[in-house]
Coordinates of C-alpha atoms in Angstrom, one line a residue:
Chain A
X233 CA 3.2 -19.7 38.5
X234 CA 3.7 -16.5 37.1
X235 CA 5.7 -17.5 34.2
X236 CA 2.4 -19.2 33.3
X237 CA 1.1 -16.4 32.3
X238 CA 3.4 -14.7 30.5
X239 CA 2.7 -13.3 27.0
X240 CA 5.8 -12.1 25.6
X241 CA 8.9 -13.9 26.8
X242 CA 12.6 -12.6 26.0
X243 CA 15.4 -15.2 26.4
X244 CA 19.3 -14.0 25.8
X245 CA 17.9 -11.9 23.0
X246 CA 20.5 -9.8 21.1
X247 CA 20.5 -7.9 18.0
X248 CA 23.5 -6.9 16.1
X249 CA 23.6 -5.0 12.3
X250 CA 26.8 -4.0 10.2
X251 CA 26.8 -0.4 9.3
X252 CA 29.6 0.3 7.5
X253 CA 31.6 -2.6 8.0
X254 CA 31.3 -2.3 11.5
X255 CA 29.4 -4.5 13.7
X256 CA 26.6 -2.3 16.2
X257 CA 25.1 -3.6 19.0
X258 CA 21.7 -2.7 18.7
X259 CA 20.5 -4.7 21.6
X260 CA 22.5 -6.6 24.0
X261 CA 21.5 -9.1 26.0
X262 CA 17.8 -9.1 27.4
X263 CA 15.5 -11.2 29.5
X264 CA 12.2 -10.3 30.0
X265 CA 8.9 -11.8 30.5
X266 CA 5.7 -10.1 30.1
X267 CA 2.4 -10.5 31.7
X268 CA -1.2 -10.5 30.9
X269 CA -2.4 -7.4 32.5
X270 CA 1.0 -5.4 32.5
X271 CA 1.6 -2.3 31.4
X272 CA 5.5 -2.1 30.7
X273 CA 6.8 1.5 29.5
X274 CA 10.6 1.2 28.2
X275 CA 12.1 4.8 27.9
X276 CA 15.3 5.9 27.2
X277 CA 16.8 8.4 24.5
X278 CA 16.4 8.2 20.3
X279 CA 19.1 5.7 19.6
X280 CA 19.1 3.7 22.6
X281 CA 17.7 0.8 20.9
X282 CA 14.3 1.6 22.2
X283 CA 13.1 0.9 18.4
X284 CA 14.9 -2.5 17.9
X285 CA 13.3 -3.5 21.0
X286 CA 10.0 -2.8 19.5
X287 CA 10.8 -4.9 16.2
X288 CA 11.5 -7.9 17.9
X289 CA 9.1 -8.0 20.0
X290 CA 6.5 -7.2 17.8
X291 CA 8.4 -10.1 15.1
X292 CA 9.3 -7.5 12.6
X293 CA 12.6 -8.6 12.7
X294 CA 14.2 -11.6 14.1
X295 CA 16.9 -11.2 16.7
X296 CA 20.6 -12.1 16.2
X297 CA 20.5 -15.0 18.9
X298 CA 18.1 -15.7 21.2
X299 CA 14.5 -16.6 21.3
X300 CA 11.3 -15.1 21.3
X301 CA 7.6 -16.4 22.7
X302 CA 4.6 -15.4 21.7
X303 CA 2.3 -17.0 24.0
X304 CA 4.5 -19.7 24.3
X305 CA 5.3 -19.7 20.7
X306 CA 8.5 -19.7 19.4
X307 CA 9.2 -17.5 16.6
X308 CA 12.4 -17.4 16.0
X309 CA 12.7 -19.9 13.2
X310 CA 9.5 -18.5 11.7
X311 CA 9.4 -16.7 7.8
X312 CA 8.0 -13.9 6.9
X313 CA 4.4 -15.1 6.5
X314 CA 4.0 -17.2 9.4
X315 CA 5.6 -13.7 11.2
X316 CA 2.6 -11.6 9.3
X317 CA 0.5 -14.1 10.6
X318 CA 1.6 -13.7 14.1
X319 CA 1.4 -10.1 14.0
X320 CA -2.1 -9.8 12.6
X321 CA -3.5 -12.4 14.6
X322 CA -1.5 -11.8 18.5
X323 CA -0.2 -8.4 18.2
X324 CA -2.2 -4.8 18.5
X325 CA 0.6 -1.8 16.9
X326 CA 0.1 1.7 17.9
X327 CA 2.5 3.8 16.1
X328 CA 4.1 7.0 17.0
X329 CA 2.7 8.7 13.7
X330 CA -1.0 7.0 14.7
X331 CA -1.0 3.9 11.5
X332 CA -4.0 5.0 9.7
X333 CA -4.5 5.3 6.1
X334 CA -5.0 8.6 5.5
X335 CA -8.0 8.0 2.9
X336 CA -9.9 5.6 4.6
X337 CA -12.4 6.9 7.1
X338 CA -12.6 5.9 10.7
X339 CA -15.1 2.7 9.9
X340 CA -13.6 1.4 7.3
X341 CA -9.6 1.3 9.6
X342 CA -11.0 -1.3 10.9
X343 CA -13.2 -2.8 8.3
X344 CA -9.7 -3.1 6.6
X345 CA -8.3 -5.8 8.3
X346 CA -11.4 -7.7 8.2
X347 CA -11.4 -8.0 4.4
X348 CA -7.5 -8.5 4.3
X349 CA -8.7 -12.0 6.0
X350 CA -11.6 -12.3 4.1
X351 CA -14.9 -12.0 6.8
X352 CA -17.1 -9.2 7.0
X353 CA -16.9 -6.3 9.8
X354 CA -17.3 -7.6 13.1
X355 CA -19.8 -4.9 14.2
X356 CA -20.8 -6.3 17.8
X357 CA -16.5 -5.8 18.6
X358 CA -16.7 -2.4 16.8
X359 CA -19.4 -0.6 18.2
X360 CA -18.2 -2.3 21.5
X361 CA -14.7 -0.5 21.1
X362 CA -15.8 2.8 19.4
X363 CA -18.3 3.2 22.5
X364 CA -15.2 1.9 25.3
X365 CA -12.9 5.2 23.2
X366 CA -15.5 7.5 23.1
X367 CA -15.3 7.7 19.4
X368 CA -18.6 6.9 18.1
X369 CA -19.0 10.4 16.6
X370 CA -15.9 9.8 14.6
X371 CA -17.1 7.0 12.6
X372 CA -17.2 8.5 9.0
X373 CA -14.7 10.8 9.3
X374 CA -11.1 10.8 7.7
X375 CA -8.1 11.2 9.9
X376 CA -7.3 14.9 8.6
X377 CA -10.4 15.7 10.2
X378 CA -9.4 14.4 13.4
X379 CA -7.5 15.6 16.2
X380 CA -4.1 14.2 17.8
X381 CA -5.8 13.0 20.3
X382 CA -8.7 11.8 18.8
X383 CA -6.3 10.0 15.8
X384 CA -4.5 8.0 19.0
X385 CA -8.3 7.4 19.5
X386 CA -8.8 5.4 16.8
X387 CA -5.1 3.7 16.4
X388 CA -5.7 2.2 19.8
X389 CA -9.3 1.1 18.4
X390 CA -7.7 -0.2 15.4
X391 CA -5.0 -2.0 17.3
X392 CA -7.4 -3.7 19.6
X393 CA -9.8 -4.5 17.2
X394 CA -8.8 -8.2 16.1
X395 CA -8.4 -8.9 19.9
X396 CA -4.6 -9.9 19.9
X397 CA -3.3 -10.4 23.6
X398 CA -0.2 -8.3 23.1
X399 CA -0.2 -4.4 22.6
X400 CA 2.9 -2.5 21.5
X401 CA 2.8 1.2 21.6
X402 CA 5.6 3.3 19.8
X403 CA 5.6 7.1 21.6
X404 CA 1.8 6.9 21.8
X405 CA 1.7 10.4 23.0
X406 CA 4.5 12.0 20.7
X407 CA 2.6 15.7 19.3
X408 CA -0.1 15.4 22.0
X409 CA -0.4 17.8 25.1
X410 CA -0.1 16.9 28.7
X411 CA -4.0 16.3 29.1
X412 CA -4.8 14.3 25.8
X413 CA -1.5 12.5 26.7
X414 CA -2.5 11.4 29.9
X415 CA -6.0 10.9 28.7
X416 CA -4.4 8.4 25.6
X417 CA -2.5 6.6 28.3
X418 CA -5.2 6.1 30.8
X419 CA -7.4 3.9 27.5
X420 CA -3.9 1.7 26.8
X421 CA -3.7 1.1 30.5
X422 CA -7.3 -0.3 30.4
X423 CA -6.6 -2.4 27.8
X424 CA -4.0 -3.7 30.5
X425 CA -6.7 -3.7 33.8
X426 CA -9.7 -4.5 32.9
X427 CA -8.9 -7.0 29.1
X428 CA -5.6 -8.6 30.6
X429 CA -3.4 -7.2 28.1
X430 CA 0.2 -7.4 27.9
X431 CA 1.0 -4.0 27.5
X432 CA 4.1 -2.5 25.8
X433 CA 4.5 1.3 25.6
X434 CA 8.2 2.6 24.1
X435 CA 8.4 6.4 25.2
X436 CA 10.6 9.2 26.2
X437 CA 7.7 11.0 28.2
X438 CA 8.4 10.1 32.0
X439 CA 5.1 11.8 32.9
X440 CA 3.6 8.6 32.0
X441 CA 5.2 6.3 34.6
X442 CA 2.7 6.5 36.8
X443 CA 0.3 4.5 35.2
X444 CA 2.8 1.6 34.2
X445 CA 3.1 -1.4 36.1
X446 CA 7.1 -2.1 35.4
X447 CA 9.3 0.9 34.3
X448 CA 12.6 -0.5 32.0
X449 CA 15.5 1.8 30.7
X450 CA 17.0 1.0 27.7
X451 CA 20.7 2.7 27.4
X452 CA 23.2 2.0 24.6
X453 CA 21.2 -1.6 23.7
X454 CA 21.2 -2.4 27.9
X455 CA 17.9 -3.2 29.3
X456 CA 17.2 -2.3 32.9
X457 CA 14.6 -2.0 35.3
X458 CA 14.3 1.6 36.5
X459 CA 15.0 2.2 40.4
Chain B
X41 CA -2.9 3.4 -82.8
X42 CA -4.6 6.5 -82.5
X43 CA -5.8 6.0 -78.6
X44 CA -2.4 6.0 -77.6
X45 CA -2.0 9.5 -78.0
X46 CA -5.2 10.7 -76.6
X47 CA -5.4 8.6 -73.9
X48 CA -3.0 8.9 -71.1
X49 CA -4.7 7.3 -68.3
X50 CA -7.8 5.5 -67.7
X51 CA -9.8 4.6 -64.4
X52 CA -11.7 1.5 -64.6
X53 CA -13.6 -1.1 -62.3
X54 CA -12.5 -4.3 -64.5
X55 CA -9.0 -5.3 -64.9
X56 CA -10.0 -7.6 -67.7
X57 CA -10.8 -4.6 -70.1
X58 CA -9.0 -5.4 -73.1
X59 CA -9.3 -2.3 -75.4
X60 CA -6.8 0.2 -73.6
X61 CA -4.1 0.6 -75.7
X62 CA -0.9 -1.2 -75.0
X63 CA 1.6 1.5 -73.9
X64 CA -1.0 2.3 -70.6
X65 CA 0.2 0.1 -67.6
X66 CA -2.2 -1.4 -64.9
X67 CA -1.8 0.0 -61.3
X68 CA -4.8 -0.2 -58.5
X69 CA -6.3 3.2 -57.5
X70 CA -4.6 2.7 -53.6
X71 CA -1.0 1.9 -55.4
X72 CA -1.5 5.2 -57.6
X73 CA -2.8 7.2 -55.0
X74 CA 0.3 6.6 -53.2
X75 CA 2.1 8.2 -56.3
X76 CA 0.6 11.4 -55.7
X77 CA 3.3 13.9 -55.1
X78 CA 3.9 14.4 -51.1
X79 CA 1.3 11.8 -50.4
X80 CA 3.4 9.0 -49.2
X81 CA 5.3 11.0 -47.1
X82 CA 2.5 12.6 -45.1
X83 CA 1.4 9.2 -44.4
X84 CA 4.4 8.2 -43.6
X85 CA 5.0 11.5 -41.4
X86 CA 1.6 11.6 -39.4
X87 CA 1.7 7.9 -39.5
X88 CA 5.2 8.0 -37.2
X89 CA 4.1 10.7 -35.2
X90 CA 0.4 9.2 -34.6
X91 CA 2.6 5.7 -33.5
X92 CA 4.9 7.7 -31.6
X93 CA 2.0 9.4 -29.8
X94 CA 0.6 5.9 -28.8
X95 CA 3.9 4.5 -27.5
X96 CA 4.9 7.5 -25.1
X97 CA 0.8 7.7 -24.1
X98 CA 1.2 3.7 -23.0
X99 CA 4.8 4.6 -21.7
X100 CA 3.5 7.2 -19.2
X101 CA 0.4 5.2 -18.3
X102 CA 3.1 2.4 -17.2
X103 CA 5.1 5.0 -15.4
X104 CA 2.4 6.9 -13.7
X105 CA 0.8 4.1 -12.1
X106 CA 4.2 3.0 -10.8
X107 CA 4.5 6.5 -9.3
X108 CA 1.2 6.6 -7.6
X109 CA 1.5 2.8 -5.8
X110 CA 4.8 3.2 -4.9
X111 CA 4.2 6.9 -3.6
X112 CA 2.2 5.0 -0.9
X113 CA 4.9 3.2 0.5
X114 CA 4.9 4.2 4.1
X115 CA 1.0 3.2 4.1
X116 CA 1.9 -0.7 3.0
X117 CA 4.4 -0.8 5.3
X118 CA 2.7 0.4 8.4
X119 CA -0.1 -2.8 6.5
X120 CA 2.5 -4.8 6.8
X121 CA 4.1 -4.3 9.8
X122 CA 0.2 -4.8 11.0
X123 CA 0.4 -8.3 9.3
X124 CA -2.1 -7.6 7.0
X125 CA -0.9 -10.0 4.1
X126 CA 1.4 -9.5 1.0
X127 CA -1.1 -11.8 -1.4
X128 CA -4.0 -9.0 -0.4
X129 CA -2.2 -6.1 -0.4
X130 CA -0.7 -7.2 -4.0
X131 CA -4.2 -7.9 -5.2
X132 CA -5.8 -4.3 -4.0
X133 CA -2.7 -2.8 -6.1
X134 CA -3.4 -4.8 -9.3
X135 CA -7.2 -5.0 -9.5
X136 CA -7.2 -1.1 -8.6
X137 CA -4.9 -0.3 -11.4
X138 CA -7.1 -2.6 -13.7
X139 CA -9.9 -0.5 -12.9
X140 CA -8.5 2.7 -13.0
X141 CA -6.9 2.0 -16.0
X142 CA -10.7 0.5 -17.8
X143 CA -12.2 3.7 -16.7
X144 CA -9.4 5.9 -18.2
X145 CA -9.5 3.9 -21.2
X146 CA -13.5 4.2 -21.3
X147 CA -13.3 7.7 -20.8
X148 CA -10.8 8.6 -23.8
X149 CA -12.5 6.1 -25.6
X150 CA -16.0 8.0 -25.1
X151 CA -14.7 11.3 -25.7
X152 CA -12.9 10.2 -28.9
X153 CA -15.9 9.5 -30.4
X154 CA -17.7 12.4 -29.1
X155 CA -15.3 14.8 -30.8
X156 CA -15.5 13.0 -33.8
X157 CA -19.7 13.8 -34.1
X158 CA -18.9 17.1 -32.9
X159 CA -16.1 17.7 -36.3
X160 CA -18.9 16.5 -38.5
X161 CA -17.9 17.1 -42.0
X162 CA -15.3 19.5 -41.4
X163 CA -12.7 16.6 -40.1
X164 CA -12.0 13.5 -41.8
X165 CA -12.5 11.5 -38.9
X166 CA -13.3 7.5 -39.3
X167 CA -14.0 5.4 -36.1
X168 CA -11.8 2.3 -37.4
X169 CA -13.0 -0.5 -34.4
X170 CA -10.0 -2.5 -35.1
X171 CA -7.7 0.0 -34.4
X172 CA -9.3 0.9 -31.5
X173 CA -9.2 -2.4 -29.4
X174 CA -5.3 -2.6 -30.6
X175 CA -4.5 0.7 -28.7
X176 CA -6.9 -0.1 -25.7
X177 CA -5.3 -3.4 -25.1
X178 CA -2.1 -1.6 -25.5
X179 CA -3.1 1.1 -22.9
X180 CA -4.3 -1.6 -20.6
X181 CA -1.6 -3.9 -21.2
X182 CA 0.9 -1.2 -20.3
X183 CA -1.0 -0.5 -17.4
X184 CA -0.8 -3.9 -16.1
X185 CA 3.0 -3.8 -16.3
X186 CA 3.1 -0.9 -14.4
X187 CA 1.3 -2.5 -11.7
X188 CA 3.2 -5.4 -11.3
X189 CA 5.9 -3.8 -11.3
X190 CA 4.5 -1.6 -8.5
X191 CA 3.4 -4.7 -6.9
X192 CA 6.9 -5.7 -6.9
X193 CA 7.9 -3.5 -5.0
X194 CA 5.3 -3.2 -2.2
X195 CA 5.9 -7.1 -1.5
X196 CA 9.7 -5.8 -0.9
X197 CA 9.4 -3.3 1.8
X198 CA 10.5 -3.9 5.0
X199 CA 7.9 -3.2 7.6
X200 CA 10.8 -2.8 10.3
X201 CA 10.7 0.5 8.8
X202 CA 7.0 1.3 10.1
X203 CA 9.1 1.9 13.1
X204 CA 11.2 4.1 14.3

């Protein structure tokens, strides 16, 4: 029953990359299943493999062995574009350094991907999420007139804004401080609650556990869930 | 006889005149101009240089556009890893540096010709059309070149690297 409804599904997923001549195990075995309306935080320490989680998941990169579902899709024999595809149309990124294009103002983030597929801004979905984030003030401004916080603001808009069912969030709340941290957490964990998202946050900040549904550790490429 | 030693050259607008004296030889007035002590060679000099001049301008238009896409890197690939595609990204690139490049080119092109009225008399200046479109297609050719090859390169980045 629950597998049902499972977003993101991990099966014997492994990633390994020569450096050097030598072999690393970037990610060893993992099994995981993800469900709509989770909020799944992976910490663990830089080099952990917390990052190459991330790309495969998010099909940047294809894993070793193993496969990976996208709502139920397979893409592990997929190439680049159908991947692209995938990403645009399933998957919501929110990056550590907050993925804007620094001279495009806050409107036209999002009006971005609508012309990269060729339709015109979608203003009923935008005004909808600017109001949700509280960012409706923002709307011509250029992200070095925003704040940290208010920059996570609008990633997390610009993630949601073609409605994929799968969020991945890099160190959301790297450079912010406790309060706009928490604050950043509580709108991804929405997306989660009340839009049945499948939720992936990657950080190092254990203050934010407490909003996350299922708490992994990554350690030297293992994946674990946290006691 | 007697013409031949009072007459040492002669302009005229018919070849066909028949009553110069035989020892006078027939040149056109652009092949005798040309036989004007120094004059060959300061064509010949600002000639080089004015070609010269062209070929580094186009060669640093190619350049500088190749600088400025490529500078952007870490924006295309954070596009990327968002799935935005390669075929619209490549398009922004070229059709930007198409129209940056026109309006550059119109620019110059205006205030060429504005500098030229403003010399007047005291300048030979001559607006030679022909000319003109040669270098501008040269300019925008070169341009082009530089955006594809920027292109190139933006359809080769690796969004893995939008991360981490």
């Amino acid at each position: 029953m629950a597998k049902e409804k499972a977003l993101l599904q991990m099966i014997d997923v492994v990633r390994d990359f020569k450096q050097g001549g030598e072999v690393v195990h970037a990610l060893k075995k993992t099994n995981l299943s993800i469900m709509a309306g989770q909020l799944v935080a992976i910490i663990g320490p830089s080099g952990s493999g917390k990052s190459t989680f991330l790309t495969i998941a998010g099909g940047l990169q294809l894993p070793t062995s193993g496969v990976v579902l996208i709502e139920k899709t397979d893409i592990t024999n997929m190439n680049s574009k159908q991947l692209s595809d995938i990403r645009l149309n399933r998957i919501g990124f929110i990056l550590q350094s907050s993925n804007l294009v620094p001279f495009l103002s806050v409107d036209q983030q999002l009006e971005l991907r609508s012309r990269a597929v060729g339709q015109s801004v979608n203003k009923v979905s935008r005004d909808k999420i600017f109001q949700e984030l509280g960012i409706e003030s923002l709307r011509s401004k250029y992200p070095s007139e925003l704040s940290g916080g208010e920059r996570q603001r609008v990633a997390i808009a610009k993630a949601i804004y073609g409605d994929p069912n799968i969020i991945l969030a890099d160190e959301p709340t790297a450079s912010l401080d406790t309060k706009k941290a928490f604050e950043v957490v509580e709108i991804i964990a929405r997306q989660a609650k009340d839009h049945k998202k499948a939720v992936i946050m990657v950080t190092h900040d254990e203050r934010l556990i407490k909003y996350c549904d299922v708490v992994y550790v990554m350690k030297d490429g293992i994946l674990s869930l946290k006691k | 006889m007697k013409d031949s030693q009072s007459l040492s050259a002669a302009v005229i607008k018919d070849s066909n005149v028949s009553r110069l004296p035989e020892s006078l030889s027939f040149q056109t007035i652009d092949d005798y101009i040309f036989t004007l002590p120094g004059y060959g060679a300061q064509v010949a000099t600002f000639g080089t240089m004015i070609g010269f001049l062209i070929f580094i301008s186009s060669f640093i238009l190619a350049i500088f556009i190749y600088i400025l896409t490529t500078q952007k890197k870490n924006i295309f690939g954070i596009l990327k890893a968002e799935g935005i595609p390669n075929r619209y990204i490549s398009r922004s690139v070229q059709s930007q540096v198409i129209l940056l490049a026109t309006t550059g080119m119109l620019i110059g092109l205006g205030l060429t010709v504005l500098s030229g009225l403003g010399f007047g008399d005291k300048l030979p200046f001559m607006i030679q059309p022909v000319f003109f479109l040669i270098i501008s297609s040269l300019f925008l050719i070169c341009a082009a070149i530089g955006g594809i090859a920027s292109v190139r390169v933006v359809t080769k980045i690796d969004p893995v690297g939008a991360i981490g």
